[in-house]
Short mmCIF file of C-alpha atoms in Angstrom, two decimals:
data_model
loop_
_atom_site.label_atom_id
_atom_site.label_comp_id
_atom_site.label_asym_id
_atom_site.label_seq_id
_atom_site.Cartn_x
_atom_site.Cartn_y
_atom_site.Cartn_z
CA MET A 3 -46.24 29.40 -32.22
CA THR A 4 -43.32 30.26 -30.23
CA ARG A 5 -40.85 28.36 -28.72
CA ARG A 6 -40.08 28.49 -24.87
CA GLY A 7 -36.72 26.12 -23.53
CA ASP A 8 -36.37 23.09 -25.78
CA ARG A 9 -40.29 23.32 -26.43
CA TYR A 10 -43.37 25.09 -28.69
CA TYR A 11 -46.81 26.40 -28.17
CA LEU A 12 -49.28 27.43 -29.50
CA ARG A 13 -49.23 31.37 -28.46
CA ARG A 14 -52.79 32.42 -28.69
CA HIS A 15 -55.26 35.65 -28.01
CA ILE A 16 -58.62 35.27 -26.29
CA PRO A 17 -61.38 36.34 -28.02
CA SER A 18 -62.16 39.52 -26.18
CA ASP A 19 -65.73 38.74 -26.46
CA ILE A 20 -65.20 35.61 -23.85
CA GLN A 21 -61.76 37.04 -21.28
CA PRO A 22 -63.98 38.22 -18.89
CA ILE A 23 -65.59 34.17 -18.96
CA ALA A 24 -62.24 32.75 -19.56
CA GLY A 25 -60.29 35.16 -16.84
CA ARG A 26 -57.43 36.27 -18.80
CA SER A 27 -56.41 37.39 -22.01
CA GLU A 28 -54.65 34.94 -23.30
CA VAL A 29 -54.36 31.36 -23.68
CA TRP A 30 -50.63 28.80 -24.18
CA ARG A 31 -50.60 25.07 -25.63
CA SER A 32 -48.74 23.11 -25.66
CA LEU A 33 -47.60 21.48 -29.08
CA LYS A 34 -45.41 18.51 -26.97
CA THR A 35 -42.00 19.13 -29.51
CA ASP A 36 -38.72 20.17 -29.91
CA SER A 37 -38.63 20.02 -33.46
CA LEU A 38 -40.03 22.34 -35.88
CA GLN A 39 -41.13 20.04 -38.66
CA THR A 40 -43.22 17.72 -36.41
CA ALA A 41 -44.89 21.08 -34.49
CA LEU A 42 -45.88 23.16 -37.72
CA ARG A 43 -47.74 19.91 -38.48
CA ARG A 44 -49.43 19.42 -35.45
CA PHE A 45 -50.31 23.64 -34.93
CA PRO A 46 -53.67 23.29 -37.07
CA PHE A 47 -54.99 21.20 -35.06
CA ALA A 48 -53.89 23.07 -31.57
CA ALA A 49 -55.42 25.71 -33.52
CA ALA A 50 -58.61 24.43 -35.11
CA ALA A 51 -59.10 22.96 -31.87
CA LEU A 52 -58.92 26.18 -29.32
CA GLU A 53 -61.21 27.62 -31.43
CA SER A 54 -63.75 25.03 -30.94
CA GLN A 55 -63.12 25.81 -27.23
CA PHE A 56 -63.24 29.15 -27.66
CA GLU A 57 -67.34 28.46 -29.24
CA ARG A 58 -67.76 26.03 -26.18
CA ILE A 59 -67.03 28.54 -23.72
CA ARG A 60 -70.12 31.08 -26.37
CA HIS A 61 -72.63 28.12 -26.46
CA ASP A 62 -72.05 27.73 -22.74
CA ALA A 63 -72.70 31.29 -22.26
CA GLY A 64 -75.59 32.39 -23.89
CA ILE A 65 -73.73 33.88 -27.18
CA SER A 66 -74.53 33.32 -30.90
CA VAL A 67 -71.51 30.28 -31.85
CA ASP A 68 -71.19 29.02 -35.46
CA PRO A 69 -72.01 25.98 -35.28
CA THR A 70 -69.47 24.42 -38.05
CA LEU A 71 -66.84 25.38 -34.97
CA LEU A 72 -69.02 24.29 -32.28
CA ARG A 73 -69.57 20.78 -33.61
CA PRO A 74 -66.15 18.52 -35.46
CA CYS A 75 -66.39 17.42 -38.43
CA GLU A 76 -67.77 14.55 -39.78
CA ASP A 77 -64.25 13.38 -41.14
CA ASP A 78 -62.32 13.85 -38.00
CA LEU A 79 -61.26 10.45 -37.09
CA THR A 80 -61.01 10.78 -33.86
CA CYS A 81 -62.87 13.87 -32.03
CA ALA A 82 -61.45 14.23 -28.14
CA THR A 83 -64.12 15.96 -26.27
CA SER A 84 -62.00 18.35 -22.99
CA ASP A 85 -63.07 21.29 -20.86
CA ALA A 86 -62.29 24.79 -22.30
CA PHE A 87 -58.99 24.93 -20.62
CA ALA A 88 -58.61 21.93 -19.19
CA PRO A 89 -57.92 18.56 -21.55
CA ALA A 90 -59.50 15.73 -19.31
CA ALA A 91 -56.38 13.64 -20.18
CA GLN A 92 -53.87 15.88 -19.11
CA THR A 93 -55.48 17.19 -16.37
CA GLU A 94 -55.17 13.83 -15.50
CA ALA A 95 -51.40 13.94 -16.13
CA SER A 96 -51.36 17.03 -13.86
CA GLU A 97 -52.80 15.67 -10.85
CA ALA A 98 -50.78 12.56 -10.90
CA LEU A 99 -47.42 15.08 -10.98
CA SER A 100 -46.23 15.60 -7.64
CA LEU A 101 -45.67 19.68 -5.58
CA SER A 102 -42.09 18.27 -5.85
CA ARG A 103 -41.76 16.65 -8.74
CA ALA A 104 -43.43 19.51 -10.45
CA TYR A 105 -40.79 21.72 -8.15
CA SER A 106 -37.88 19.65 -9.04
CA ARG A 107 -38.52 19.66 -13.58
CA TYR A 108 -38.49 23.72 -12.10
CA MET A 109 -35.82 24.31 -10.50
CA ALA A 110 -33.44 21.43 -13.34
CA ASP A 111 -35.33 23.99 -15.84
CA PRO A 112 -31.86 24.96 -18.20
CA THR A 113 -33.61 27.99 -19.73
CA HIS A 114 -34.01 29.65 -16.36
CA HIS A 115 -30.86 32.41 -16.22
CA TRP A 116 -30.32 32.48 -12.50
CA SER A 117 -27.45 34.18 -10.89
CA ALA A 118 -26.32 31.97 -7.58
CA SER A 119 -28.24 34.10 -4.52
CA THR A 120 -31.31 34.14 -7.13
CA ARG A 121 -31.30 29.87 -7.05
CA GLN A 122 -30.29 29.65 -3.34
CA ALA A 123 -33.09 31.83 -3.04
CA TYR A 124 -35.99 29.83 -4.93
CA GLU A 125 -34.63 26.46 -3.49
CA THR A 126 -35.46 27.94 -0.14
CA THR A 127 -38.58 28.68 -0.79
CA ARG A 128 -39.25 24.95 -3.07
CA ARG A 129 -37.88 23.97 0.31
CA PHE A 130 -40.32 25.98 2.03
CA ALA A 131 -43.72 25.49 0.25
CA VAL A 132 -42.97 21.42 -0.32
CA GLY A 133 -42.04 20.49 3.54
CA ALA A 134 -45.28 23.21 3.93
CA LEU A 135 -47.69 21.51 1.51
CA GLY A 136 -46.38 18.30 1.82
CA GLU A 137 -44.52 16.29 -1.06
CA GLU A 138 -47.20 14.36 -2.24
CA VAL A 139 -49.35 16.65 -2.76
CA GLY A 140 -51.27 16.84 -6.45
CA ILE A 141 -50.21 20.82 -8.39
CA ALA A 142 -53.26 20.10 -10.30
CA THR A 143 -55.15 20.09 -7.64
CA LEU A 144 -53.51 23.19 -5.22
CA ALA A 145 -56.25 25.09 -4.47
CA ARG A 146 -56.85 28.43 -2.41
CA SER A 147 -56.56 27.06 0.98
CA HIS A 148 -52.95 25.16 0.30
CA CYS A 149 -51.74 29.07 -0.32
CA ARG A 150 -53.49 30.45 2.19
CA ASP A 151 -52.00 27.54 4.85
CA TYR A 152 -49.01 28.40 3.62
CA LEU A 153 -48.67 31.84 4.11
CA GLU A 154 -50.19 31.07 7.79
CA VAL A 155 -47.01 28.50 7.94
CA LEU A 156 -44.94 31.62 6.76
CA ARG A 157 -46.60 34.64 9.13
CA HIS A 158 -45.23 32.39 12.62
CA MET A 159 -42.00 30.65 10.49
CA PRO A 160 -38.90 31.82 13.42
CA ARG A 161 -35.60 32.80 11.57
CA ASN A 162 -33.35 30.14 11.17
CA ALA A 163 -35.81 27.72 11.74
CA ALA A 164 -33.94 25.38 10.64
CA LYS A 165 -30.72 26.10 12.33
CA ARG A 166 -32.37 26.21 15.92
CA PHE A 167 -35.07 23.37 15.56
CA PRO A 168 -33.00 21.11 13.98
CA LYS A 169 -35.40 18.42 15.10
CA LEU A 170 -38.75 19.55 14.10
CA THR A 171 -41.09 20.10 10.26
CA LEU A 172 -40.39 23.65 8.87
CA ARG A 173 -44.44 23.30 10.13
CA GLU A 174 -44.29 22.18 13.81
CA ALA A 175 -41.16 24.72 14.05
CA SER A 176 -44.62 27.83 12.95
CA ASP A 177 -46.39 26.25 14.92
CA HIS A 178 -44.37 25.87 18.13
CA ALA A 179 -43.27 29.92 17.61
CA ARG A 180 -46.99 30.35 17.46
CA GLU A 181 -47.54 28.40 20.51
CA ARG A 182 -44.87 30.09 22.49
CA GLY A 183 -44.97 34.15 21.21
CA ASP A 184 -41.44 35.48 22.31
CA ILE A 185 -38.92 34.08 19.11
CA GLU A 186 -38.55 36.49 16.12
CA LEU A 187 -40.06 35.42 13.39
CA VAL A 188 -38.75 35.76 9.93
CA SER A 189 -39.60 39.08 8.43
CA ALA A 190 -42.75 39.69 6.49
CA ALA A 191 -40.15 41.55 3.37
CA ASN A 192 -39.08 37.84 3.86
CA ALA A 193 -42.36 36.41 4.07
CA ASN A 194 -43.31 37.97 0.66
CA ALA A 195 -40.61 37.48 -1.42
CA HIS A 196 -40.99 33.50 -0.44
CA LEU A 197 -44.51 34.37 -1.59
CA ALA A 198 -43.80 35.79 -4.94
CA ASN A 199 -40.94 33.26 -5.84
CA PHE A 200 -43.71 30.28 -5.16
CA SER A 201 -45.86 32.12 -7.72
CA SER A 202 -43.43 32.36 -10.04
CA PHE A 203 -43.28 28.80 -9.56
CA LEU A 204 -47.05 28.41 -10.40
CA ASN A 205 -47.08 30.98 -13.22
CA CYS A 206 -44.64 28.48 -14.79
CA ALA A 207 -47.34 25.38 -14.18
CA VAL A 208 -49.95 27.23 -15.48
CA ASN A 209 -48.06 27.95 -18.80
CA GLU A 210 -46.49 24.55 -18.70
CA GLU A 211 -50.96 23.13 -18.81
CA LEU A 212 -50.15 21.36 -15.66
CA SER A 213 -52.83 23.61 -13.64
CA THR A 214 -55.68 25.71 -14.87
CA ARG A 215 -54.35 28.60 -12.53
CA ASN A 216 -51.91 30.17 -10.41
CA PRO A 217 -54.05 29.95 -6.81
CA MET A 218 -51.12 32.28 -4.99
CA ARG A 219 -52.70 35.52 -6.80
CA GLY A 220 -52.47 38.46 -4.63
CA LEU A 221 -51.76 36.82 -1.62
CA ARG A 222 -49.26 38.18 0.33
CA LEU A 223 -48.22 39.38 4.59
CA ARG A 224 -49.28 42.73 5.59
CA ASP A 225 -45.90 45.14 5.80
CA GLU A 226 -45.59 47.28 8.55
CA VAL A 227 -42.35 48.46 8.54
CA SER A 228 -42.06 50.94 5.51
CA LYS A 229 -39.08 50.74 2.99
CA ARG A 230 -37.47 54.03 5.19
CA ASP A 231 -37.50 52.09 8.35
CA LYS A 232 -35.75 48.48 6.69
CA ARG A 233 -32.42 50.26 5.92
CA HIS A 234 -31.00 52.27 8.98
CA PRO A 235 -27.82 54.82 8.34
CA PHE A 236 -24.33 53.84 10.01
CA SER A 237 -24.38 56.69 13.10
CA ALA A 238 -22.32 58.62 14.00
CA GLN A 239 -19.67 56.21 16.35
CA GLN A 240 -19.79 53.49 13.75
CA LEU A 241 -18.50 55.70 11.28
CA GLN A 242 -15.98 56.75 13.66
CA ALA A 243 -15.58 53.31 14.48
CA ILE A 244 -14.42 51.93 11.27
CA PHE A 245 -12.52 55.04 9.64
CA SER A 246 -10.42 54.73 13.26
CA ALA A 247 -9.68 51.79 12.88
CA PRO A 248 -5.82 51.08 12.18
CA LEU A 249 -6.68 50.84 8.23
CA TYR A 250 -6.63 54.35 8.34
CA CYS A 251 -4.74 55.80 11.40
CA GLY A 252 -0.91 53.27 11.03
CA CYS A 253 -1.79 49.92 10.46
CA LEU A 254 1.39 47.19 10.22
CA ASP A 255 0.68 46.51 6.22
CA GLY A 256 -1.31 46.72 4.18
CA GLU A 257 -2.20 42.74 4.16
CA ARG A 258 -2.83 40.72 6.80
CA GLY A 259 -1.78 43.23 8.91
CA TYR A 260 -4.13 45.71 7.46
CA ALA A 261 -6.51 45.54 10.78
CA LYS A 262 -2.67 46.12 13.72
CA PRO A 263 -1.26 49.34 14.42
CA GLY A 264 1.96 50.07 12.38
CA PRO A 265 3.07 52.75 10.96
CA GLU A 266 1.89 52.09 7.34
CA ARG A 267 -0.76 54.58 5.59
CA PRO A 268 -1.77 51.66 2.38
CA ARG A 269 -3.78 53.00 -0.07
CA ASN A 270 -5.51 50.05 -1.99
CA ALA A 271 -9.09 48.63 -2.31
CA ARG A 272 -9.50 48.42 1.63
CA PHE A 273 -8.47 51.97 1.99
CA TRP A 274 -10.95 53.37 -0.72
CA VAL A 275 -13.84 51.21 -1.22
CA PRO A 276 -15.48 52.32 2.33
CA LEU A 277 -14.52 56.66 1.61
CA ILE A 278 -16.11 55.72 -1.72
CA ALA A 279 -19.41 54.87 -0.97
CA LEU A 280 -19.15 57.09 2.25
CA HIS A 281 -19.32 59.87 -0.31
CA THR A 282 -21.39 58.78 -3.14
CA GLY A 283 -23.55 56.31 -1.05
CA MET A 284 -22.38 54.14 -4.56
CA ARG A 285 -23.90 49.99 -4.10
CA LEU A 286 -19.99 48.35 -2.90
CA ASN A 287 -20.19 46.27 -6.39
CA GLU A 288 -20.33 49.34 -8.54
CA ILE A 289 -16.68 50.64 -6.38
CA CYS A 290 -15.19 47.14 -6.57
CA GLN A 291 -16.17 46.94 -10.93
CA LEU A 292 -14.78 50.36 -11.32
CA ASP A 293 -12.03 50.65 -13.92
CA THR A 294 -9.63 53.56 -14.24
CA SER A 295 -10.95 55.16 -17.08
CA ASP A 296 -14.28 55.81 -14.84
CA ILE A 297 -12.74 58.75 -13.75
CA ARG A 298 -12.15 61.11 -15.65
CA GLU A 299 -12.89 65.04 -15.72
CA ILE A 300 -16.44 65.60 -17.54
CA LYS A 301 -16.57 69.49 -18.93
CA GLY A 302 -13.63 71.03 -16.02
CA VAL A 303 -15.53 68.62 -13.15
CA ASP A 304 -14.21 65.51 -12.19
CA CYS A 305 -16.11 62.19 -12.56
CA ILE A 306 -16.68 58.84 -11.59
CA VAL A 307 -18.76 57.02 -14.35
CA VAL A 308 -21.12 54.32 -12.54
CA SER A 309 -21.89 52.45 -15.99
CA GLU A 310 -21.15 49.05 -17.25
CA GLN A 311 -20.16 50.24 -20.71
CA SER A 312 -15.88 50.21 -20.24
CA ARG A 313 -13.61 51.70 -23.09
CA ASP A 314 -11.54 48.46 -22.93
CA GLY A 315 -14.46 47.33 -24.41
CA SER A 316 -14.26 44.55 -21.91
CA SER A 317 -18.15 42.94 -20.03
CA ASP A 318 -17.80 42.08 -16.41
CA LYS A 319 -19.38 45.40 -15.14
CA ALA A 320 -23.14 45.14 -14.12
CA LEU A 321 -25.63 47.20 -12.58
CA LYS A 322 -28.34 46.26 -10.58
CA THR A 323 -30.52 49.21 -12.47
CA VAL A 324 -30.70 50.24 -16.09
CA PRO A 325 -31.26 53.94 -14.19
CA SER A 326 -27.97 52.94 -12.09
CA GLU A 327 -25.96 54.21 -14.55
CA ARG A 328 -25.37 57.68 -14.59
CA LEU A 329 -22.40 60.78 -13.04
CA ASP A 330 -21.20 60.61 -9.68
CA PRO A 331 -18.97 63.88 -8.53
CA VAL A 332 -15.76 63.57 -7.24
CA HIS A 333 -16.19 65.09 -3.79
CA PRO A 334 -13.33 67.65 -2.16
CA THR A 335 -12.84 64.90 0.77
CA LEU A 336 -11.85 62.57 -2.04
CA LYS A 337 -10.09 64.97 -4.18
CA ARG A 338 -7.93 65.83 -0.89
CA ILE A 339 -7.23 62.60 0.35
CA GLY A 340 -5.04 61.69 -2.99
CA LEU A 341 -7.68 59.77 -5.25
CA ILE A 342 -7.22 61.41 -8.02
CA SER A 343 -3.35 61.19 -7.90
CA PHE A 344 -4.47 57.32 -6.65
CA VAL A 345 -6.03 57.10 -10.13
CA SER A 346 -3.30 58.47 -12.66
CA GLU A 347 -0.35 56.16 -10.69
CA GLN A 348 -2.81 53.46 -12.14
CA ARG A 349 -3.33 53.93 -15.56
CA ARG A 350 0.66 54.86 -15.08
CA MET A 351 0.82 51.24 -13.92
CA HIS A 352 -1.20 49.96 -16.64
CA ARG A 353 -3.56 48.14 -15.10
CA SER A 354 -7.59 48.83 -16.73
CA LYS A 355 -9.15 47.87 -12.95
CA LEU A 356 -8.79 50.44 -10.23
CA PHE A 357 -9.29 48.25 -8.06
CA HIS A 358 -6.78 45.01 -9.18
CA GLU A 359 -6.29 43.52 -5.73
CA ILE A 360 -9.77 41.95 -6.14
CA ALA A 361 -10.28 39.22 -8.46
CA ALA A 362 -14.14 38.03 -10.67
CA GLY A 363 -16.39 36.48 -8.73
CA GLU A 364 -19.30 33.22 -10.64
CA ARG A 365 -21.18 34.89 -13.55
CA ASN A 366 -18.10 37.66 -14.24
CA GLU A 367 -18.36 40.30 -12.18
CA ILE A 368 -16.68 42.58 -9.44
CA GLY A 369 -17.12 42.06 -6.57
CA LEU A 370 -15.58 42.71 -2.71
CA GLY A 371 -15.74 39.90 -1.41
CA HIS A 372 -13.38 38.40 1.89
CA HIS A 373 -11.50 41.67 0.84
CA VAL A 374 -13.51 44.33 4.09
CA GLY A 375 -15.53 41.25 5.39
CA ARG A 376 -13.30 41.19 8.68
CA HIS A 377 -12.86 45.68 8.77
CA ASP A 378 -16.70 45.83 8.34
CA ARG A 379 -17.31 43.51 11.76
CA LEU A 380 -15.00 46.38 13.00
CA SER A 381 -18.20 48.19 13.18
CA GLY A 382 -20.91 45.47 14.21
CA GLN A 383 -22.79 45.19 10.73
CA ALA A 384 -21.94 44.39 7.20
CA LEU A 385 -20.78 47.99 4.95
CA GLN A 386 -23.64 47.94 2.24
CA ALA A 387 -22.99 51.41 0.40
CA GLN A 388 -27.20 51.90 1.02
CA GLU A 389 -26.80 52.37 4.34
CA HIS A 390 -24.08 55.32 3.46
CA ALA A 391 -26.52 57.03 0.57
CA ASP A 392 -29.18 56.65 3.50
CA LEU A 393 -26.75 58.46 5.97
CA VAL A 394 -25.96 61.22 3.35
CA ARG A 395 -29.83 61.67 3.19
CA GLU A 396 -29.56 62.15 7.25
CA ARG A 397 -26.63 64.36 7.41
CA ARG A 398 -28.11 66.51 4.12
CA CYS A 399 -24.44 67.85 3.29
CA ILE A 400 -24.27 69.44 -0.35
CA VAL A 401 -22.76 69.87 -3.60
CA VAL A 402 -24.27 72.03 -6.56
CA VAL A 403 -22.93 70.16 -10.02
CA GLN A 404 -23.44 72.48 -13.22
CA ASP A 405 -26.59 71.29 -15.04
CA ASP A 406 -24.16 70.44 -18.46
CA VAL A 407 -22.39 67.81 -16.48
CA VAL A 408 -24.93 64.82 -17.37
CA GLY A 409 -27.51 66.59 -18.92
CA THR A 410 -31.14 64.64 -19.49
CA ARG A 411 -30.34 60.92 -19.73
CA HIS A 412 -32.43 58.78 -18.05
CA GLY A 413 -35.69 60.72 -17.09
CA LEU A 414 -32.64 63.38 -15.49
CA SER A 415 -34.50 67.32 -16.82
CA HIS A 416 -30.86 68.60 -16.20
CA TRP A 417 -28.42 68.27 -12.68
CA GLY A 418 -29.17 72.10 -11.31
CA MET A 419 -31.05 69.81 -8.49
CA VAL A 420 -28.72 69.27 -5.14
CA ARG A 421 -26.77 66.16 -4.63
CA ARG A 422 -26.67 65.07 -1.43
CA VAL A 423 -23.23 64.44 -0.46
CA ALA A 424 -21.62 63.44 3.00
CA GLY A 425 -19.34 66.93 3.22
#
């Protein structure tokens, strides 16, 4: 027995001899209660009913069975007949539940620990799926044909369809783009993200016994663009535009006047974040959330410690993935510009954050936000650290770091390998 959200479930491994017939390795049965005492009372009956269903599958497949498990006991008060994995009463109830209502329940589930951006992505998928398939289609009757139809709608979906064609439904906008043939469409990667989100919803519907299977499983659009080509590095002209801006050549001040020519050369987040991104390939959030203690000397090498852990015990840092935790050497150019001196100054002022002017956003994470937004537009595209990393790889500039600085953490056998950074 296990608890999921506010409900208790019976979770049972399906015997190996009938797994090929059932098409899965385990089954969940809702005990339809949030009370542990009630769940414990219902558990034996649910387990016995499940064993009887397993035996029925064996019987229908011609496998030897235990007759006692196959037929109900004589003193049973009721004998409910059911399909092997979809009780009739549950199926009838599921059929009455529309896709729109089922999706609303899914989105309102308090056990989802989604960020604002993740919730927005799932909400967009909900709007697309319900708009393409219809609000009243039954969740239990959703078939593979519905999912293939949804895939075709996404295949020809125009970018920003709701804004560009406000008077058309999503399906109508897709049909219109298919007929025209010259309208920019959503990328295959974007469409596949929606399909994956929809599949996650259907998996949840199976777990909640609203459906017996996920008809979306395995359906994807072929993506012709390789991962390497999805992000393009900045060109030399774009980098020249960024780092020839008044902020780096002399501006009016470090606040609202940073984009206007003047005599000041401020050293703040606007100044340092793009430079650190260029010379390390770090993600923007990784840079913005740095503590002053994260820049320190390790065995004779000045390093930037990328970690969720803070020496002062705070918990306002987050990394995209676990392997993102690492050490990056401080590039000589950053030292020459004065990064180490800037760090020392922040410490003398008893500041824990390297860029104290950047406030924590939602979920207590540090983000760049509006601090470099206008500055980014000087180059005509958003400043993304990954694009800097791509530039780094293209330029193949190197700095050799001693083996014993990082050691064997996170699968790196040593750091005798060459680190590529912009020079």
